One Martini backbone bead per residue (centre of mass of N, CA, C, O) as a GRO file, in nm:
protein
  210
    1UNK     BB    1  -1.043  -1.628   3.626
    2UNK     BB    2  -0.880  -1.670   3.417
    3UNK     BB    3  -0.612  -1.565   3.198
    4UNK     BB    4  -0.576  -1.484   2.911
    5UNK     BB    5  -0.324  -1.406   2.647
    6UNK     BB    6  -0.360  -1.122   2.610
    7UNK     BB    7  -0.390  -1.027   2.914
    8UNK     BB    8  -0.087  -1.086   3.012
    9UNK     BB    9   0.061  -0.905   2.759
   10UNK     BB   10  -0.044  -0.636   2.880
   11UNK     BB   11   0.045  -0.715   3.169
   12UNK     BB   12   0.348  -0.811   3.141
   13UNK     BB   13   0.384  -1.111   3.107
   14UNK     BB   14   0.709  -1.266   3.116
   15UNK     BB   15   0.633  -1.596   3.083
   16UNK     BB   16   0.447  -1.592   2.824
   17UNK     BB   17   0.579  -1.396   2.624
   18UNK     BB   18   0.834  -1.638   2.577
   19UNK     BB   19   0.636  -1.795   2.484
   20UNK     BB   20   0.543  -1.626   2.230
   21UNK     BB   21   0.859  -1.714   2.117
   22UNK     BB   22   0.832  -2.004   2.160
   23UNK     BB   23   0.613  -2.026   1.917
   24UNK     BB   24   0.713  -1.768   1.673
   25UNK     BB   25   0.984  -1.727   1.579
   26UNK     BB   26   1.007  -1.940   1.357
   27UNK     BB   27   0.811  -1.761   1.194
   28UNK     BB   28   0.926  -1.468   1.185
   29UNK     BB   29   1.225  -1.562   1.056
   30UNK     BB   30   1.104  -1.635   0.801
   31UNK     BB   31   0.950  -1.371   0.693
   32UNK     BB   32   1.184  -1.158   0.698
   33UNK     BB   33   1.313  -1.368   0.488
   34UNK     BB   34   1.157  -1.324   0.248
   35UNK     BB   35   1.188  -0.970   0.294
   36UNK     BB   36   1.505  -0.999   0.254
   37UNK     BB   37   1.694  -1.221   0.188
   38UNK     BB   38   1.921  -1.226   0.529
   39UNK     BB   39   1.948  -1.403   0.780
   40UNK     BB   40   2.102  -1.163   0.943
   41UNK     BB   41   1.849  -0.962   0.919
   42UNK     BB   42   1.627  -1.167   1.063
   43UNK     BB   43   1.728  -1.154   1.302
   44UNK     BB   44   1.698  -0.854   1.367
   45UNK     BB   45   1.401  -0.868   1.305
   46UNK     BB   46   1.312  -1.040   1.544
   47UNK     BB   47   1.409  -0.863   1.726
   48UNK     BB   48   1.257  -0.619   1.720
   49UNK     BB   49   0.974  -0.749   1.684
   50UNK     BB   50   0.977  -0.829   2.040
   51UNK     BB   51   1.065  -0.526   2.109
   52UNK     BB   52   0.795  -0.373   1.970
   53UNK     BB   53   0.581  -0.591   2.091
   54UNK     BB   54   0.656  -0.518   2.420
   55UNK     BB   55   0.605  -0.170   2.389
   56UNK     BB   56   0.276  -0.282   2.244
   57UNK     BB   57   0.124  -0.468   2.458
   58UNK     BB   58  -0.091  -0.253   2.538
   59UNK     BB   59  -0.200  -0.302   2.196
   60UNK     BB   60  -0.390  -0.557   2.235
   61UNK     BB   61  -0.660  -0.762   2.210
   62UNK     BB   62  -0.828  -0.928   2.421
   63UNK     BB   63  -1.019  -1.047   2.145
   64UNK     BB   64  -0.868  -1.316   2.029
   65UNK     BB   65  -0.670  -1.475   1.875
   66UNK     BB   66  -0.378  -1.550   1.692
   67UNK     BB   67  -0.054  -1.320   1.749
   68UNK     BB   68   0.070  -1.368   1.485
   69UNK     BB   69  -0.044  -1.152   1.278
   70UNK     BB   70   0.094  -0.902   1.492
   71UNK     BB   71   0.383  -0.998   1.471
   72UNK     BB   72   0.395  -0.962   1.120
   73UNK     BB   73   0.293  -0.672   1.127
   74UNK     BB   74   0.593  -0.593   1.334
   75UNK     BB   75   0.791  -0.690   1.078
   76UNK     BB   76   0.698  -0.549   0.834
   77UNK     BB   77   0.790  -0.301   0.975
   78UNK     BB   78   1.075  -0.359   1.050
   79UNK     BB   79   1.182  -0.452   0.733
   80UNK     BB   80   1.118  -0.157   0.642
   81UNK     BB   81   1.324   0.017   0.814
   82UNK     BB   82   1.587  -0.156   0.735
   83UNK     BB   83   1.593  -0.111   0.478
   84UNK     BB   84   1.650   0.194   0.493
   85UNK     BB   85   1.906   0.199   0.631
   86UNK     BB   86   2.021   0.067   0.424
   87UNK     BB   87   2.030   0.242   0.231
   88UNK     BB   88   2.167   0.465   0.360
   89UNK     BB   89   2.429   0.339   0.402
   90UNK     BB   90   2.510   0.304   0.100
   91UNK     BB   91   2.535   0.536   0.010
   92UNK     BB   92   2.710   0.656   0.196
   93UNK     BB   93   2.942   0.427   0.094
   94UNK     BB   94   2.919   0.519  -0.168
   95UNK     BB   95   3.076   0.825  -0.110
   96UNK     BB   96   3.333   0.662  -0.049
   97UNK     BB   97   3.634   0.581  -0.144
   98UNK     BB   98   3.757   0.365  -0.313
   99UNK     BB   99   3.849   0.025  -0.307
  100UNK     BB  100   4.017  -0.222  -0.376
  101UNK     BB  101   3.864  -0.524  -0.469
  102UNK     BB  102   3.836  -0.870  -0.422
  103UNK     BB  103   3.772  -1.191  -0.499
  104UNK     BB  104   3.530  -1.377  -0.286
  105UNK     BB  105   3.547  -1.737  -0.239
  106UNK     BB  106   3.271  -1.760  -0.080
  107UNK     BB  107   3.060  -1.597  -0.294
  108UNK     BB  108   3.115  -1.785  -0.524
  109UNK     BB  109   3.035  -2.030  -0.448
  110UNK     BB  110   2.730  -1.947  -0.374
  111UNK     BB  111   2.652  -1.849  -0.637
  112UNK     BB  112   2.678  -2.164  -0.733
  113UNK     BB  113   2.451  -2.246  -0.588
  114UNK     BB  114   2.224  -2.022  -0.668
  115UNK     BB  115   2.233  -2.137  -0.967
  116UNK     BB  116   1.961  -2.184  -1.024
  117UNK     BB  117   1.691  -2.141  -1.197
  118UNK     BB  118   1.440  -2.139  -1.001
  119UNK     BB  119   1.589  -1.931  -0.757
  120UNK     BB  120   1.611  -1.706  -0.938
  121UNK     BB  121   1.342  -1.668  -1.087
  122UNK     BB  122   1.236  -1.542  -0.804
  123UNK     BB  123   1.390  -1.349  -0.708
  124UNK     BB  124   1.352  -1.159  -1.008
  125UNK     BB  125   1.032  -1.149  -0.964
  126UNK     BB  126   1.009  -1.026  -0.687
  127UNK     BB  127   1.174  -0.774  -0.746
  128UNK     BB  128   0.956  -0.675  -0.923
  129UNK     BB  129   0.779  -0.621  -0.688
  130UNK     BB  130   0.586  -0.407  -0.494
  131UNK     BB  131   0.615  -0.395  -0.167
  132UNK     BB  132   0.318  -0.497  -0.101
  133UNK     BB  133   0.321  -0.751  -0.289
  134UNK     BB  134   0.590  -0.870  -0.097
  135UNK     BB  135   0.393  -0.924   0.142
  136UNK     BB  136   0.143  -1.027   0.020
  137UNK     BB  137   0.331  -1.305  -0.005
  138UNK     BB  138   0.408  -1.349   0.298
  139UNK     BB  139   0.152  -1.387   0.408
  140UNK     BB  140  -0.006  -1.511   0.177
  141UNK     BB  141   0.181  -1.812   0.144
  142UNK     BB  142   0.377  -1.870   0.329
  143UNK     BB  143   0.240  -1.770   0.610
  144UNK     BB  144  -0.069  -1.840   0.584
  145UNK     BB  145  -0.248  -1.621   0.570
  146UNK     BB  146  -0.548  -1.521   0.555
  147UNK     BB  147  -0.654  -1.198   0.444
  148UNK     BB  148  -0.741  -1.113   0.699
  149UNK     BB  149  -0.511  -1.146   0.849
  150UNK     BB  150  -0.327  -0.950   0.651
  151UNK     BB  151  -0.484  -0.707   0.700
  152UNK     BB  152  -0.445  -0.727   1.012
  153UNK     BB  153  -0.149  -0.629   0.971
  154UNK     BB  154  -0.164  -0.429   0.752
  155UNK     BB  155  -0.401  -0.212   0.743
  156UNK     BB  156  -0.615  -0.375   0.576
  157UNK     BB  157  -0.793  -0.412   0.354
  158UNK     BB  158  -0.904  -0.715   0.230
  159UNK     BB  159  -0.968  -0.626  -0.075
  160UNK     BB  160  -0.655  -0.548  -0.115
  161UNK     BB  161  -0.478  -0.786  -0.045
  162UNK     BB  162  -0.602  -0.930  -0.282
  163UNK     BB  163  -0.505  -0.757  -0.530
  164UNK     BB  164  -0.226  -0.723  -0.476
  165UNK     BB  165  -0.193  -1.069  -0.499
  166UNK     BB  166  -0.308  -1.051  -0.793
  167UNK     BB  167  -0.126  -0.934  -0.917
  168UNK     BB  168   0.169  -1.075  -0.777
  169UNK     BB  169   0.045  -1.349  -0.958
  170UNK     BB  170   0.090  -1.219  -1.250
  171UNK     BB  171   0.358  -1.137  -1.254
  172UNK     BB  172   0.526  -1.450  -1.177
  173UNK     BB  173   0.444  -1.544  -1.441
  174UNK     BB  174   0.568  -1.360  -1.616
  175UNK     BB  175   0.887  -1.337  -1.496
  176UNK     BB  176   0.918  -1.644  -1.435
  177UNK     BB  177   0.648  -1.869  -1.514
  178UNK     BB  178   0.600  -2.235  -1.445
  179UNK     BB  179   0.818  -2.230  -1.209
  180UNK     BB  180   0.593  -2.112  -1.078
  181UNK     BB  181   0.259  -2.252  -0.969
  182UNK     BB  182   0.219  -2.211  -0.668
  183UNK     BB  183   0.098  -1.925  -0.722
  184UNK     BB  184  -0.180  -2.040  -0.825
  185UNK     BB  185  -0.504  -1.954  -0.870
  186UNK     BB  186  -0.792  -1.889  -0.697
  187UNK     BB  187  -1.023  -1.749  -0.493
  188UNK     BB  188  -1.187  -1.872  -0.193
  189UNK     BB  189  -1.448  -1.659  -0.084
  190UNK     BB  190  -1.523  -1.942   0.137
  191UNK     BB  191  -1.206  -1.877   0.226
  192UNK     BB  192  -0.995  -1.638   0.133
  193UNK     BB  193  -0.803  -1.902   0.011
  194UNK     BB  194  -0.610  -2.132  -0.164
  195UNK     BB  195  -0.414  -2.422  -0.112
  196UNK     BB  196  -0.225  -2.229  -0.280
  197UNK     BB  197  -0.139  -2.081  -0.039
  198UNK     BB  198  -0.024  -2.356   0.152
  199UNK     BB  199   0.212  -2.399   0.008
  200UNK     BB  200   0.543  -2.403   0.007
  201UNK     BB  201   0.690  -2.214  -0.167
  202UNK     BB  202   0.965  -2.174  -0.090
  203UNK     BB  203   1.073  -2.234   0.169
  204UNK     BB  204   1.318  -2.262   0.436
  205UNK     BB  205   1.149  -2.325   0.640
  206UNK     BB  206   0.939  -2.541   0.817
  207UNK     BB  207   0.640  -2.411   0.950
  208UNK     BB  208   0.359  -2.348   1.212
  209UNK     BB  209   0.055  -2.398   1.236
  210UNK     BB  210  -0.123  -2.187   1.532
   0.00000   0.00000   0.00000
């Protein structure tokens, strides 16, 4: 009897793990960007996620479907740790004597490009959410996971995912107004989430749902 993908991952099959990377690297990278807002940091999170996944391969449940929620859960934890490390580094740098800083033209240009009203409103609104709320938005709205898969990825009850997403939607509408209509809609208990949850919702790149 042929071993399942999950069984081969648990057994440490390098070829199967390589295929897992090929299948889900883009989804993990996009998820990391949505959590960090920085493509360079997202690439670091991507690498660390698959290193951690290899380390944790024996924890994979032999039964189940797609491993995407498992990987996104690991990426969420890696992003948390990366942010903590960045804050510690920033605090240490702030304690050093400051040197005169000259404006960088490239930074100014990027700032002009990013000065679109919708992007500014979205970034400002997301920054005001609590971290757990940002995480459920990233998983349920952008990554397209249903409530059950997001709950498994974050290791929290399904009801907690629902309440966090509901609070996040209300806050986003309050902070950014009608420009965030793609976050609207009431969850459909029969499906786990609305069609709006699977919308394009400001995706940095198009993801394939596997």
